[in-house]
Short mmCIF file of C-alpha atoms in Angstrom, two decimals:
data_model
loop_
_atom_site.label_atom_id
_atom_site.label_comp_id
_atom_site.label_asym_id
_atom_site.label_seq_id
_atom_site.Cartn_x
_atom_site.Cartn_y
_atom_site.Cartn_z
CA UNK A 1221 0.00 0.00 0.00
CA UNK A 1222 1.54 3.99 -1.00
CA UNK A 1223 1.30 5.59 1.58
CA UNK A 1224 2.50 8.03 3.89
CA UNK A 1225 2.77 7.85 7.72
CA UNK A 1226 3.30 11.03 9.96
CA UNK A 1227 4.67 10.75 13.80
CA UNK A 1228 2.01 12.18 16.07
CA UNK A 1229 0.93 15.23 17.96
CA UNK A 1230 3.14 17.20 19.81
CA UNK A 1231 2.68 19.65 22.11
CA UNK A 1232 5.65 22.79 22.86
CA UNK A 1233 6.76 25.31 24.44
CA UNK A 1234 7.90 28.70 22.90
CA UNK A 1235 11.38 28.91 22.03
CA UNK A 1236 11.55 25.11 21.47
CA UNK A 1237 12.13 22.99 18.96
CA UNK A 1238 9.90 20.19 17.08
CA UNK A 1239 10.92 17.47 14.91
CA UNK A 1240 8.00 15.57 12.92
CA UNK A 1241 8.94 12.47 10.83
CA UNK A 1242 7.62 10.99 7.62
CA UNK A 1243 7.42 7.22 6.84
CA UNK A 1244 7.22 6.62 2.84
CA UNK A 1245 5.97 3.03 2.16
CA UNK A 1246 4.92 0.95 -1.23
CA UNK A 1247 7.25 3.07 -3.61
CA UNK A 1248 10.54 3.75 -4.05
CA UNK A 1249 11.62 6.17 -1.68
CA UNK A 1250 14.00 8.14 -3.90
CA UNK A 1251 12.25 8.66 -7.12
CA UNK A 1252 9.89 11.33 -5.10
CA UNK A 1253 10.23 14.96 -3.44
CA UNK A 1254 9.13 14.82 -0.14
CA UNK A 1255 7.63 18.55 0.86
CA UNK A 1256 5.88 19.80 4.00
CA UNK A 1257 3.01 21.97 4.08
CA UNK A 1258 1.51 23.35 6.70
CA UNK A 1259 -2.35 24.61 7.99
CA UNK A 1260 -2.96 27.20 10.97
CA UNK A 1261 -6.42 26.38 12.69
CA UNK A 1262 -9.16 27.35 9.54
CA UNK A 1263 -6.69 28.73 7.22
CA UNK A 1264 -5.49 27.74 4.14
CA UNK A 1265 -2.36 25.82 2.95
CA UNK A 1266 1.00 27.22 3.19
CA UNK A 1267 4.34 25.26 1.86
CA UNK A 1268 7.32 25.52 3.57
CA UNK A 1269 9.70 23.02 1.92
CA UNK A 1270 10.90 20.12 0.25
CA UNK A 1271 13.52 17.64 0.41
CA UNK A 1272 15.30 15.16 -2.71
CA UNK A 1273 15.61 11.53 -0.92
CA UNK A 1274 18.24 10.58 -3.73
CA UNK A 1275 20.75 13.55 -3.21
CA UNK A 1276 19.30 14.83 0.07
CA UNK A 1277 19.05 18.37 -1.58
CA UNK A 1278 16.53 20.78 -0.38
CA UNK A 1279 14.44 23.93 -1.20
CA UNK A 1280 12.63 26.06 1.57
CA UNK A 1281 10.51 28.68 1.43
CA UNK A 1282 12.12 32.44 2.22
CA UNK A 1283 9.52 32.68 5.28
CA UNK A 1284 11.53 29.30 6.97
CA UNK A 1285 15.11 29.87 6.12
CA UNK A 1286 17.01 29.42 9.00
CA UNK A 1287 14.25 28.17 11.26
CA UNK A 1288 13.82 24.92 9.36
CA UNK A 1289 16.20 21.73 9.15
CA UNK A 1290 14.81 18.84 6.53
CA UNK A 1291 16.67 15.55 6.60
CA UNK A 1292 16.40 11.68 5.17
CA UNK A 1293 16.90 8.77 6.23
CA UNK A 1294 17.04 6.26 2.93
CA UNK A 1295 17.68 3.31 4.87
CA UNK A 1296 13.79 3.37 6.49
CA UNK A 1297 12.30 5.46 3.96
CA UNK A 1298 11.47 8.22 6.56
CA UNK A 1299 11.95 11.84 6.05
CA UNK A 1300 12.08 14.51 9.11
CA UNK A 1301 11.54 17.98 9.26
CA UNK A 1302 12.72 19.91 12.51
CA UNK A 1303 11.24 23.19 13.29
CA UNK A 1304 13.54 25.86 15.62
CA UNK A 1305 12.56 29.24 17.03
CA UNK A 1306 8.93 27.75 18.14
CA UNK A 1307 6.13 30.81 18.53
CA UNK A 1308 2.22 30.56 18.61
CA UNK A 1309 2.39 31.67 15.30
CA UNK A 1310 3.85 27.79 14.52
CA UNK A 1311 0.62 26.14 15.96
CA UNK A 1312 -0.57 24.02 12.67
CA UNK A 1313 -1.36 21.05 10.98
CA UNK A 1314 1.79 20.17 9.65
CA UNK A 1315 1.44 17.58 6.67
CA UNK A 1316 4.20 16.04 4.68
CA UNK A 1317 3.45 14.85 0.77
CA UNK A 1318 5.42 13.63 -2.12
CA UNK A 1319 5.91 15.17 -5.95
CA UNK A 1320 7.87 13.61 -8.51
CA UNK A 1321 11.75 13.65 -8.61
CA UNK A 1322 11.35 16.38 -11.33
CA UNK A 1323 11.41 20.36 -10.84
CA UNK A 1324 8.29 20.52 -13.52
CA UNK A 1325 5.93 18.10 -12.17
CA UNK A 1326 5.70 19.57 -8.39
CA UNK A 1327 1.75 18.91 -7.62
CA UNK A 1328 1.10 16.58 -4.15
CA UNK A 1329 -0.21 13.02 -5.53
CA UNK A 1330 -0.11 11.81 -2.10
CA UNK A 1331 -0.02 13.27 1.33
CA UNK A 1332 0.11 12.17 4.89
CA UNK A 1333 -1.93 12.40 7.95
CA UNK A 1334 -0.84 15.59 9.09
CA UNK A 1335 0.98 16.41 12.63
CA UNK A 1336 -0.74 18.12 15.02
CA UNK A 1337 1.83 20.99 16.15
CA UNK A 1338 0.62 23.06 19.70
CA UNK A 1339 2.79 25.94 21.26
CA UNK A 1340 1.52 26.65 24.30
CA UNK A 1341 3.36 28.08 27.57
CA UNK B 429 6.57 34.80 -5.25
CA UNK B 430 3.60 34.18 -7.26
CA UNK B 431 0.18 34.96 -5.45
CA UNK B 432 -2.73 32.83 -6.17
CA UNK B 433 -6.06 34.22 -5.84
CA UNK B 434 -9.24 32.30 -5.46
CA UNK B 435 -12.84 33.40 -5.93
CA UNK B 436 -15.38 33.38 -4.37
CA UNK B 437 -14.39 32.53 -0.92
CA UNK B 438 -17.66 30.28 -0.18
CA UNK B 439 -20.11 29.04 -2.91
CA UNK B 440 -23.31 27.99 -2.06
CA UNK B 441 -24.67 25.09 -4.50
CA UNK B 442 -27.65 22.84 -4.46
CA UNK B 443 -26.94 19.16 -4.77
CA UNK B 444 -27.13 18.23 -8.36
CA UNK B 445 -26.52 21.82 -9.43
CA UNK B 446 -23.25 22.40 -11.18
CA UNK B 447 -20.07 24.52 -9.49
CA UNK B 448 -17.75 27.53 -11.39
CA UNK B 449 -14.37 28.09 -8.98
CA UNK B 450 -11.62 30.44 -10.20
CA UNK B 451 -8.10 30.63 -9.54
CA UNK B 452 -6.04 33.60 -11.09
CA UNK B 453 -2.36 34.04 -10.76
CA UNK B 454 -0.47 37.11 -10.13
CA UNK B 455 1.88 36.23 -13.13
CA UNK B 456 1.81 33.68 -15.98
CA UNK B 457 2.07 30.00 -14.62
CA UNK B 458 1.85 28.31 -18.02
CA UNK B 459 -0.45 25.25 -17.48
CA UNK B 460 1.52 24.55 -14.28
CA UNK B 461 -1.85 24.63 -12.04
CA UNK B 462 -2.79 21.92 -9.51
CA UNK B 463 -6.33 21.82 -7.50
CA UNK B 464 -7.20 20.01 -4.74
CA UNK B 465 -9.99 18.61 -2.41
CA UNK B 466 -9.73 19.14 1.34
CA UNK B 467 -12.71 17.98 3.37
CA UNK B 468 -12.24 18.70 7.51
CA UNK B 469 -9.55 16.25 9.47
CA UNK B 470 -8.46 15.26 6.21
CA UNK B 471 -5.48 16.21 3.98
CA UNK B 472 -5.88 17.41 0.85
CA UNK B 473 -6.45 15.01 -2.08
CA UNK B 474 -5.26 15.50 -5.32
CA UNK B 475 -8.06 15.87 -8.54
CA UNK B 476 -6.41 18.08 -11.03
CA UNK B 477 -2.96 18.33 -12.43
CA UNK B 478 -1.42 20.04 -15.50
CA UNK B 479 -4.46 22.52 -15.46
CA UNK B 480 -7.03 20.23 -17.22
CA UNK B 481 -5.68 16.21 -16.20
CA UNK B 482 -7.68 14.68 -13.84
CA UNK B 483 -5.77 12.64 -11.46
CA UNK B 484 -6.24 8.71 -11.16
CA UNK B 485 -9.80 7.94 -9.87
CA UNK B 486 -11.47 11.18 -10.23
CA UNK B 487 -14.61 11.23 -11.46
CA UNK B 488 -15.36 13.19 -14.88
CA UNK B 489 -17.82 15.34 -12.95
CA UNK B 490 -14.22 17.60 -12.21
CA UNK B 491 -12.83 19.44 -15.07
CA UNK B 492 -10.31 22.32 -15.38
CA UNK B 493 -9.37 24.60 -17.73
CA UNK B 494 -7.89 27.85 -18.67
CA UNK B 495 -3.78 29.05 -18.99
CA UNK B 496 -1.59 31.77 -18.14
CA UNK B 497 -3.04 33.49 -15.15
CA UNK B 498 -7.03 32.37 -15.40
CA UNK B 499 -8.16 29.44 -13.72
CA UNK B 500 -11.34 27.42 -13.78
CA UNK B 501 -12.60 24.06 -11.87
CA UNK B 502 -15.94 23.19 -12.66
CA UNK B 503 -17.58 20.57 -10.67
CA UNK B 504 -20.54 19.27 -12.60
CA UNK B 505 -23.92 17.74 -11.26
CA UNK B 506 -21.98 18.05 -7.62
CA UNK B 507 -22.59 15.02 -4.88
CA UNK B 508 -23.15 15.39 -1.26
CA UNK B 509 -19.31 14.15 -1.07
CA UNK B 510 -18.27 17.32 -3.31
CA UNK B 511 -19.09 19.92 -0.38
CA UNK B 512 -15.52 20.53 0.71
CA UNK B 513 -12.74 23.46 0.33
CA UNK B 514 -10.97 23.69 -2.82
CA UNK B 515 -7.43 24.49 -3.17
CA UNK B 516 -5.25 25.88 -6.42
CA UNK B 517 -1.84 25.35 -6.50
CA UNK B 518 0.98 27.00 -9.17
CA UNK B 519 4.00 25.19 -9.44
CA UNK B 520 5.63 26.87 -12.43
CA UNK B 521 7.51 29.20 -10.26
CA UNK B 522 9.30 28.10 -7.09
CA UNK B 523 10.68 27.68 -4.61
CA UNK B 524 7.88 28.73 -2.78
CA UNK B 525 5.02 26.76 -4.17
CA UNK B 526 1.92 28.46 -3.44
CA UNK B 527 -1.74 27.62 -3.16
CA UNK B 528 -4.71 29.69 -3.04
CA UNK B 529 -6.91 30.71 -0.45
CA UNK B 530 -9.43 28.15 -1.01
CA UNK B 531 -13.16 28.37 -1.90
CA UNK B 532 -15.76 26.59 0.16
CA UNK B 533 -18.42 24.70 -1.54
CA UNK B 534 -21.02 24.54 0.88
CA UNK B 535 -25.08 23.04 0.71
CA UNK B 536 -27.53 26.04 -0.26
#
């Protein structure tokens, strides 16, 4: 079964950091992107980066440089995405979902779960 | 950054009735123009890539059109599982990819 498996909830403090994982299963893990997304509470969808499995190259978003760290792990098919500088402003769904391995053909045919993210003091 | 522009922000349509949702883009995207389905506590699923290609196991009832900047998913003969929030997405220019801000399709 394609799919893709997020880690769960996690609440935080301000300040803090958050890392969120991605588990990639019934295709091969390196012929796709893997981006994350993100959702506030009844807003709309805002995408913050994206990560190449085969060469472990990465694109973010202006809005994220410097406050967000995306890795890979091609041994488990899992990719991570750690989030620094936490504020309230970072309380979202956060969703990771894969594109082809090509910079043309960057539409979402598959998403996860979505990850719960809280900040809260 | 290219800004994506949906309209209107809610639509209220009867069951049965058909649906017009537009999409412009603050600069030419080419065909480069993804739209999705998001229904609430779930993520987004994919119907429409390429502008006018329906994605595998959509039903013909979706259909997009239009180039450059102007957008158009129609929804024809909509189902009680249609009532959901519809996303655009360009992908022609990027990093950042960015969607619109969605249009409800609600019951009237």
């Amino acid at each position: 079964q394609v799919q893709l498996v997020q880690s769960g909830a996690e609440v935080e403090k301000p300040g803090a950091s958050v890392k969120v994982s991605c588990q990639a299963s019934g295709y091969p893990f390196t012929a796709y992107y893997i981006h994350w997304v993100r959702q506030a509470p009844g807003q709309g969808l805002e995408w913050m980066a994206r990560i190449s499995p085969n060469t472990g190259g990465t694109n973010t978003a202006p809005k994220f440089q410097g406050r967000v760290t995306l890795t890979r792990d091609t041994s488990t098919g899992s990719a991570y995405m750690e989030l620094n500088r936490l504020t309230s402003d970072d309380t979202a769904l956060y969703f990771c979902a894969r594109t082809q391995d090509s910079g043309s053909l960057l539409y979402f045919d598959m998403w996860g779960q979505g990850t719960l993210i809280t900040i809260t003091s | 950054e290219i800004v994506m522009t949906q309209s209107p922000v809610t639509l209220s349509v009867s069951p049965g009735e058909s649906a017009t949702l537009s999409c412009r883009a603050s600069q030419s995207v080419r065909t480069k123009l993804a739209w999705y389905q998001q229904k609430p506590g779930q993520a987004p699923r994919l119907l429409i890539y390429g502008a006018s290609t329906r994605a595998t196991g959509i039903p013909a009832r979706f259909s997009g059109s239009g180039s450059g900047t102007e957008f158009t998913l129609t929804i024809s003969s909509l189902q009680s599982e249609d009532f959901a929030v519809y996303y655009c997405q360009q992908y022609d220019h990027w990093p950042p990819l960015t969607f619109g801000g969605g249009t409800k399709v609600e019951i009237k």
